[in-house]
Coordinates of C-alpha atoms in Angstrom, one line a residue:
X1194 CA 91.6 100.8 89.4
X1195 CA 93.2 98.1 87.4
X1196 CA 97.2 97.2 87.6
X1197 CA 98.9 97.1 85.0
X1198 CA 99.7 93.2 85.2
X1199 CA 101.0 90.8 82.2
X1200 CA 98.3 88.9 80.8
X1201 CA 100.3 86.7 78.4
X1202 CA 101.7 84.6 81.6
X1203 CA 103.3 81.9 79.4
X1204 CA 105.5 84.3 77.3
X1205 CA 106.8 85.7 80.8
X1206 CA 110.5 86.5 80.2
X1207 CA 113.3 86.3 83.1
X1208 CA 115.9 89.0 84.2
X1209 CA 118.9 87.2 84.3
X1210 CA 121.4 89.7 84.8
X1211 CA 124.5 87.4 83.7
X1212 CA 123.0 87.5 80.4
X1213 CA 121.3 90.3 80.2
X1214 CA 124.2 92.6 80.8
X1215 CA 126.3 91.3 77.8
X1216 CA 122.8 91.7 75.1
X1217 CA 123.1 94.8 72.1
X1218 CA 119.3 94.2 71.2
X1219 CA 117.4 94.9 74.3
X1220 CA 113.9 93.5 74.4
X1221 CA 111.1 95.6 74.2
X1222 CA 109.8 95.1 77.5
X1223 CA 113.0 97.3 79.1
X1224 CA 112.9 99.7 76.4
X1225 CA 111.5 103.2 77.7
X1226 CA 109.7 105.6 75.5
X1227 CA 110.9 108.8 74.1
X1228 CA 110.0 111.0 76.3
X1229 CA 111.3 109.2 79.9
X1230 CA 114.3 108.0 77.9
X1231 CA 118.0 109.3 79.9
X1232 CA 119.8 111.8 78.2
X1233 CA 122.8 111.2 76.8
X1234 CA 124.3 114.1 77.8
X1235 CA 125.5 114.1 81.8
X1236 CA 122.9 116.1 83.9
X1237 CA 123.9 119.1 86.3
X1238 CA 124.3 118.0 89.5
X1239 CA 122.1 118.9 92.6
X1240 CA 123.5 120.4 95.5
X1241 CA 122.3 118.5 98.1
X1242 CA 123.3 120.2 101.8
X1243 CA 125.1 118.3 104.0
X1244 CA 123.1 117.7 107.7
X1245 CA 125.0 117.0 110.7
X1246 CA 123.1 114.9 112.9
X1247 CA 125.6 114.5 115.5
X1248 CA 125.4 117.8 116.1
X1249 CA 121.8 118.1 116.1
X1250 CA 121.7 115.2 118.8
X1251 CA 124.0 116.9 120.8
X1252 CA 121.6 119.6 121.7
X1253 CA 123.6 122.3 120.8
X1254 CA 121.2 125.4 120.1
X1255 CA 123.4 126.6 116.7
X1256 CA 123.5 123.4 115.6
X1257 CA 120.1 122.9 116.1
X1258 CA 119.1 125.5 114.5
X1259 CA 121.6 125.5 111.2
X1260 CA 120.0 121.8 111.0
X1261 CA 116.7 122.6 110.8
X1262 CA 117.0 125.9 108.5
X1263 CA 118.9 123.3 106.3
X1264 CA 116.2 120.6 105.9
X1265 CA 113.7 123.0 105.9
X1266 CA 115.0 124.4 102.5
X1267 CA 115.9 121.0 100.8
X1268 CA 112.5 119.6 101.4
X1269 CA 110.5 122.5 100.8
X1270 CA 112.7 123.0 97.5
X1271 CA 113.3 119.0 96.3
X1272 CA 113.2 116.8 99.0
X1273 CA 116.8 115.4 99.5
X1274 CA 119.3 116.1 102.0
X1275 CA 122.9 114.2 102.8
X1276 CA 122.9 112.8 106.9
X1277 CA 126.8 113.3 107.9
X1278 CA 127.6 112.0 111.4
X1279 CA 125.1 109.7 111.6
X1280 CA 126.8 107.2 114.1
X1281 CA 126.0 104.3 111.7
X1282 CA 129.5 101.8 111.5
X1283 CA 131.1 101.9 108.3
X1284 CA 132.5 98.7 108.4
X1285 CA 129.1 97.9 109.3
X1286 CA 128.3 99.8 105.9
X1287 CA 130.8 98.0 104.2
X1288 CA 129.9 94.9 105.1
X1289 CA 126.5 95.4 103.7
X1290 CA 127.8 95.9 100.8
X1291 CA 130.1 92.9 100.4
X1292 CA 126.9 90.8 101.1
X1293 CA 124.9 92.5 98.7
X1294 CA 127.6 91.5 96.2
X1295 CA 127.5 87.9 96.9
X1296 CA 124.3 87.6 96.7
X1297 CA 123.2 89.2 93.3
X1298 CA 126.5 87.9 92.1
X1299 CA 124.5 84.0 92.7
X1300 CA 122.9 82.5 89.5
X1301 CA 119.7 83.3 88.7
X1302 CA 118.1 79.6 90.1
X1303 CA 119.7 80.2 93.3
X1304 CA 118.4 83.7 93.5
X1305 CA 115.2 82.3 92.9
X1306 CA 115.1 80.0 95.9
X1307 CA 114.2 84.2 97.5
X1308 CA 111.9 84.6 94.8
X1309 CA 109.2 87.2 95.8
X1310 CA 105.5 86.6 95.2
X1311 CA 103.0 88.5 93.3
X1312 CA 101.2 91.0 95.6
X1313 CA 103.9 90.6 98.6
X1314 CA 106.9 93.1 99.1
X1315 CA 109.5 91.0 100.4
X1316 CA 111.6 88.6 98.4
X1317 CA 113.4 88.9 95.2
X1318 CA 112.3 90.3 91.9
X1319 CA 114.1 90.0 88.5
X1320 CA 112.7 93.3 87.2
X1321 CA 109.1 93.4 87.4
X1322 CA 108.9 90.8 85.2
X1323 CA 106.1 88.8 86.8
X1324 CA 103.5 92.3 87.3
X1325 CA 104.0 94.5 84.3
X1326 CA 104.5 94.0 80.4
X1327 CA 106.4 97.3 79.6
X1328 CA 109.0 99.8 80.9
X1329 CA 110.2 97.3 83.1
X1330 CA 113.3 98.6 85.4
X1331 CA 117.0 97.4 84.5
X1332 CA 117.5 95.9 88.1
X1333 CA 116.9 93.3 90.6
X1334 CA 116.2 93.6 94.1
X1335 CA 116.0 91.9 97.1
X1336 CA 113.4 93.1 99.8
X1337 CA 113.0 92.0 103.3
X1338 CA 110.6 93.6 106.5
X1339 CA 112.2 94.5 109.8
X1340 CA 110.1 95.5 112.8
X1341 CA 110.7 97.4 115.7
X1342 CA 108.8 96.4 117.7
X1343 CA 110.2 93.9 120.3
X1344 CA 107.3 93.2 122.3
X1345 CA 105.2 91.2 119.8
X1346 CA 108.4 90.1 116.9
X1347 CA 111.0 88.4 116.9
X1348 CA 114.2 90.2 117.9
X1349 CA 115.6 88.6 115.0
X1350 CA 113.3 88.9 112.2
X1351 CA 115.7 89.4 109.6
X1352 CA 117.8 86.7 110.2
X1353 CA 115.0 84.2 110.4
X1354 CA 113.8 85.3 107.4
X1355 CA 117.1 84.4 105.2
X1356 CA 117.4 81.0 107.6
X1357 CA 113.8 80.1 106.3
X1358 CA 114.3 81.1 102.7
X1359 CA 118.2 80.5 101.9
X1360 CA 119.0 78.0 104.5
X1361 CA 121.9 78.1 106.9
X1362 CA 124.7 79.4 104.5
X1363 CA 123.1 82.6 104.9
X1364 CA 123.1 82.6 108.4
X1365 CA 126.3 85.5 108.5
X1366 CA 124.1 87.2 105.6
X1367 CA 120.6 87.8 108.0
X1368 CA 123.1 88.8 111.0
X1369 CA 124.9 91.7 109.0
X1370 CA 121.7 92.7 107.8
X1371 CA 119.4 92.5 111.3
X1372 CA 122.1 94.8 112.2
X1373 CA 122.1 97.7 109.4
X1374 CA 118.5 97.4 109.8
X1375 CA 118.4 98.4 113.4
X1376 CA 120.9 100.7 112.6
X1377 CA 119.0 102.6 110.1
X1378 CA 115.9 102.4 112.1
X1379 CA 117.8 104.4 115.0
X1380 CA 118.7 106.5 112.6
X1381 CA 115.7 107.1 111.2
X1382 CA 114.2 107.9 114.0
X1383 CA 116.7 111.0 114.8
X1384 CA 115.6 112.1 111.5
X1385 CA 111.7 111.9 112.2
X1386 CA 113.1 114.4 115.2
X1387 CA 115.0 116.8 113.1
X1388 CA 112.1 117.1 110.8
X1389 CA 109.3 117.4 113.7
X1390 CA 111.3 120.5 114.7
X1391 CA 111.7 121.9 111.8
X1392 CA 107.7 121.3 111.1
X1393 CA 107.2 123.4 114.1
X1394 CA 105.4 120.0 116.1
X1395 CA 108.5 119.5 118.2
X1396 CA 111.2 116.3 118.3
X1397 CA 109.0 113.7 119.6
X1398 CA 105.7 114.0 117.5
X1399 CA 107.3 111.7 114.8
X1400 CA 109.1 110.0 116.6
X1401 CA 106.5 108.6 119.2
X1402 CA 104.4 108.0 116.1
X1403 CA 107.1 105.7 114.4
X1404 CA 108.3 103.6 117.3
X1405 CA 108.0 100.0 116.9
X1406 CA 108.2 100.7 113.5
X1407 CA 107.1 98.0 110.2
X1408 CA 110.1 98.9 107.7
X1409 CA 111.1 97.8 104.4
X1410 CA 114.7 97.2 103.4
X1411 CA 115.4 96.9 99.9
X1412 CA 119.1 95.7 97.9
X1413 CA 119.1 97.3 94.6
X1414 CA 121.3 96.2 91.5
X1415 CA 121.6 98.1 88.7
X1416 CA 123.9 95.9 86.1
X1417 CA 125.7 97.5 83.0
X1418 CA 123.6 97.5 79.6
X1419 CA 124.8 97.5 76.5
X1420 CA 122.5 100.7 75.4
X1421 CA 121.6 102.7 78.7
X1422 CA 120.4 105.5 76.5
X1423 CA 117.1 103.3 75.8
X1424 CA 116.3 102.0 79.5
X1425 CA 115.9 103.2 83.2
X1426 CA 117.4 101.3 86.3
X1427 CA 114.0 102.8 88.4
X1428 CA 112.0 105.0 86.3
X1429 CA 110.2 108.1 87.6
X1430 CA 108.5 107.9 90.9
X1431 CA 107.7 109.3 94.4
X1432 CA 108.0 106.8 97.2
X1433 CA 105.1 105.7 98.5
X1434 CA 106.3 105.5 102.1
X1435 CA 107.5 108.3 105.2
X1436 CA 110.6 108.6 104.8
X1437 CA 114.0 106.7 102.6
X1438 CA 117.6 106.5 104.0
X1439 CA 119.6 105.8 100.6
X1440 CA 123.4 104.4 100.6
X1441 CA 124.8 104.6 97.5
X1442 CA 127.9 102.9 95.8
X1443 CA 130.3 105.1 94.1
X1444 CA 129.0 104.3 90.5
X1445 CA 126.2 107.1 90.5
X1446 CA 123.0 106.8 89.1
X1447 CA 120.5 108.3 91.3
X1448 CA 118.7 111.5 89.9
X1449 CA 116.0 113.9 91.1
X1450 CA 113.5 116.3 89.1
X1451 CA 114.0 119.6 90.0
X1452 CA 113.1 123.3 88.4
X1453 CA 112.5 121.1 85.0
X1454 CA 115.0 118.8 84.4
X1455 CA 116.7 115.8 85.8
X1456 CA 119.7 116.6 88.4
X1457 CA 122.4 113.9 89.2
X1458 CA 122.9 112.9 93.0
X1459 CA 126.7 112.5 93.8
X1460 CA 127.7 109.4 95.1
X1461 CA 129.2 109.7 99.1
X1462 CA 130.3 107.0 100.8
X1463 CA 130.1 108.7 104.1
X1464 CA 126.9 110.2 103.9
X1465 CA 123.4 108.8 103.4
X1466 CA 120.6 110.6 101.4
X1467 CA 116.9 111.0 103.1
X1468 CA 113.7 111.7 100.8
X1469 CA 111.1 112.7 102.5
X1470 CA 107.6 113.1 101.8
X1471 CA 104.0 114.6 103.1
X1472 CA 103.9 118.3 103.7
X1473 CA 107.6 118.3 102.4
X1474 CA 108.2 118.1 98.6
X1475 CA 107.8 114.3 97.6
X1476 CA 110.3 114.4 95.5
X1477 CA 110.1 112.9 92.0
X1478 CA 113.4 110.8 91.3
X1479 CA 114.7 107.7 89.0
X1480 CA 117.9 105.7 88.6
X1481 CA 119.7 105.7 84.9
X1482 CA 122.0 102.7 84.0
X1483 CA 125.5 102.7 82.1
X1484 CA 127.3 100.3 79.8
X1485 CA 130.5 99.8 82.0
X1486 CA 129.6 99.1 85.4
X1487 CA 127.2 97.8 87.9
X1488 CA 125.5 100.0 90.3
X1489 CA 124.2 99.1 93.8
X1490 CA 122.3 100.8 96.4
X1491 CA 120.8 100.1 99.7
X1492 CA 117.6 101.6 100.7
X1493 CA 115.6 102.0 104.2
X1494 CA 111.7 102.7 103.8
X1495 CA 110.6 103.9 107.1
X1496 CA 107.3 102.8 107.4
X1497 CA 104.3 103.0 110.6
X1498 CA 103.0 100.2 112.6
X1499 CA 100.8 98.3 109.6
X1500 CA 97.8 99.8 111.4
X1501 CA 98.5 102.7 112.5
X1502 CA 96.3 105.6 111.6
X1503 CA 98.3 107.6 109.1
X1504 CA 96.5 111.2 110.1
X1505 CA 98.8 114.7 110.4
X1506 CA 99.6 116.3 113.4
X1507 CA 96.9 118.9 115.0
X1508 CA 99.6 121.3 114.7
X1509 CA 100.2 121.0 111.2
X1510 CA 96.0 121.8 110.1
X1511 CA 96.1 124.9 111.6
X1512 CA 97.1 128.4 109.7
X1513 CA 98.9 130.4 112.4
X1514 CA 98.9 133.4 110.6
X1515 CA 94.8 133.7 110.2
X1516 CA 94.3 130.9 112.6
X1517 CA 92.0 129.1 110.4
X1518 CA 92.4 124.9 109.7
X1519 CA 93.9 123.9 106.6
X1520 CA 92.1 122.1 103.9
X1521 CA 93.2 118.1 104.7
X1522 CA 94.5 117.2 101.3
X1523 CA 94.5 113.4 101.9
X1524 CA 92.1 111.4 104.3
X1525 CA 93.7 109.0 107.2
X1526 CA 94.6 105.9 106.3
X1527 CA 96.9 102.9 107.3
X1528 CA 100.5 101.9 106.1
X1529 CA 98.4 98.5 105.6
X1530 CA 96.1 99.7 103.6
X1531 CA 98.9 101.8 101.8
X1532 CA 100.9 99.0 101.2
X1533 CA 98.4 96.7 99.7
X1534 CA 97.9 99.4 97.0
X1535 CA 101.2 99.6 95.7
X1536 CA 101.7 96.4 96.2
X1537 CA 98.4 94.9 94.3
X1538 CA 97.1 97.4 92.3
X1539 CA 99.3 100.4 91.4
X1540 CA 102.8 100.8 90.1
X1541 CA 104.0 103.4 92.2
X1542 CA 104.7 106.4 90.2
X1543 CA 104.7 110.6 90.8
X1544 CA 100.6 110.1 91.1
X1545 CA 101.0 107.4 94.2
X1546 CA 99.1 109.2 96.9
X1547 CA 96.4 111.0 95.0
X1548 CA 95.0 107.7 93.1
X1549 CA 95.4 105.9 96.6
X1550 CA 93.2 108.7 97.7
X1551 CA 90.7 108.2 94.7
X1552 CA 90.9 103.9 95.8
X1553 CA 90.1 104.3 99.1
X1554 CA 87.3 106.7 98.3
X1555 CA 85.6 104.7 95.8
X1556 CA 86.4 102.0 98.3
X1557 CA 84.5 103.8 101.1
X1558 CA 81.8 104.5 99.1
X1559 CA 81.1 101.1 97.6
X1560 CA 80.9 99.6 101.6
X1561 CA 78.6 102.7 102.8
X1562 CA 76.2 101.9 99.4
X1563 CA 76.4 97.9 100.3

């Protein structure tokens, strides 16, 4: 399956958001077609239900169950739900954000010194400027990994990472950072409980099975363009990982596809926003751009061990009504394999896990044939 990679490596051009931001004729590469283009008009919003976790924790049997009725409907309907309660600092939360600032706000040469390499997922990208040749995103990122696991990484994985790439300025950067990582992973894993129960496989299935965890941690920033109506910050795509824990700024920007049309996500700076995927809807969702301001968002891709067998639980292939197995509509697979795909060959999109399906069968076949 081939990616869609630039072949024309010397007319590469750069996402330099200092510039960029300030241009009326946007080059063709950002320009979106027709069809995928935003709206001008402002889209309804999606009511998105609020989940307590601290009173999930807690063990309280109402609040148990008026959790799991609640995430039960958002992912069966769209996918997204708002985590109130969460125990996550906001100062902690705030101070994220401040670093975030001060580092997109660097020039583009000094971002660079981050600069992420073709086929890895950490580093930074302007855009997608070195893999793809059209509908590039109106944003830059910066992604790092952070594992959980403490018996065979470093307990400060984070922070060595900046220290080797950015040097010792960014030593306060990789501390705040190593922290909201292991914050969200915490929290994460409450969530992987409140879904096992409301799954029906009970509060530790998921989270046994995403202990010592391999996550991604991704800054987003969104700046202002001078014609948002012709680009997308992210355009349409189901993430290719378990589960996202989303902080947004108060700007807005985030939208999800439901019933038909594109929904807005409210901005709440006390509340995070989970997506979650398998059995659960995968929901389809993009970020839209204005002319005015920039936007900014944090995101936590909760992600397996890199070899761990990716396989659902026993409880989940079995139809207790006519006690018969359900049809397995993906084969096992690990997140290593996973990520390699997205990574190297396929700009994730709504169509992720099928054609990673279709790869590793044609994969499988081509080894049993050799």
């Amino acid at each position: 399956m081939p990616d869609e990679t630039l072949v024309d490596q010397p007319n590469l051009i750069s996402f330099d958001s200092s510039i960029l931001r300030h241009e009326h004729n946007i080059p063709a590469q950002y320009i979106w077609p027709d069809p995928e283009k935003p709206s001008p008009d402002p889209p309804p919003e999606l009511h998105v239900p609020p989940i307590d976790m601290g009173a999930f924790l807690s063990g309280d049997p109402v609040a148990i169950s008026n959790a799991t009725r609640l995430v039960n409907e958002a992912c069966k309907k769209h996918g997204f739900f708002q985590v109130i309660n969460h125990g996550v600092s906001l100062e902690l939360i705030s101070e994220a954000h401040k670093n975030m600032d001060l580092f997109f706000g660097m020039s583009l040469p000094e971002k660079m010194r981050a600069e992420r390499k073709n086929g890895d997922h950490c580093g930074y990208a302007s855009s997608f400027t070195g893999r793809f040749s059209s509908k590039l995103p109106w944003k830059e990122t910066l992604s790092f990994g952070y594992c959980d696991d403490r018996d065979h990484r470093s307990l400060n994985m984070v922070e060595d990472y900046f220290l080797s790439k950015l040097g010792e300025d960014f030593t306060q950067f990789g501390r705040v950072f190593q922290d909201y990582c292991e914050a969200m992973s915490s929290l994460s894993l409450g969530i992987t409980e409140l879904l096992g129960v409301s799954l029906g496989v009970g509060p530790s299935n998921f989270r046994d099975f995403f202990k010592g965890n391999d996550s991604i941690m991704r800054l987003n920033h969104y700046p202002p363009c001078q014609k948002p109506d012709l680009v997308l910050g992210t355009g349409p795509h189901c993430d290719p990982t378990s589960l996202t824990i989303l902080h947004q700024d108060d700007v807005g920007g985030l939208q999800v596809f439901v019933d038909g049309i594109w929904h807005s996500i409210p901005p709440c700076s006390e509340a995070f926003v989970a997506l979650s995927n398998g059995m659960y809807k995968s929901c389809l969702h993009r970020a839209v751009v204005n002319n005015e301001t920039a936007r900014k968002s944090l995101a936590f891709f909760l992600c397996p061990k890199l070899d761990k067998v990716v396989t659902p639980p026993n409880g989940l292939l079995v139809n207790n009504t006519t006690n018969t197995a359900t049809p397995r509509l993906y084969p096992d697979f690990t997140w290593r394999s996973l990520l390699e795909f997205t990574q190297k060959h396929y700009r994730a999109d709504m169509k992720t896990l099928d054609a990673f399906s279709n790869w590793l069968q044609y994969h499988c076949n081509n080894n049993n044939n050799s």
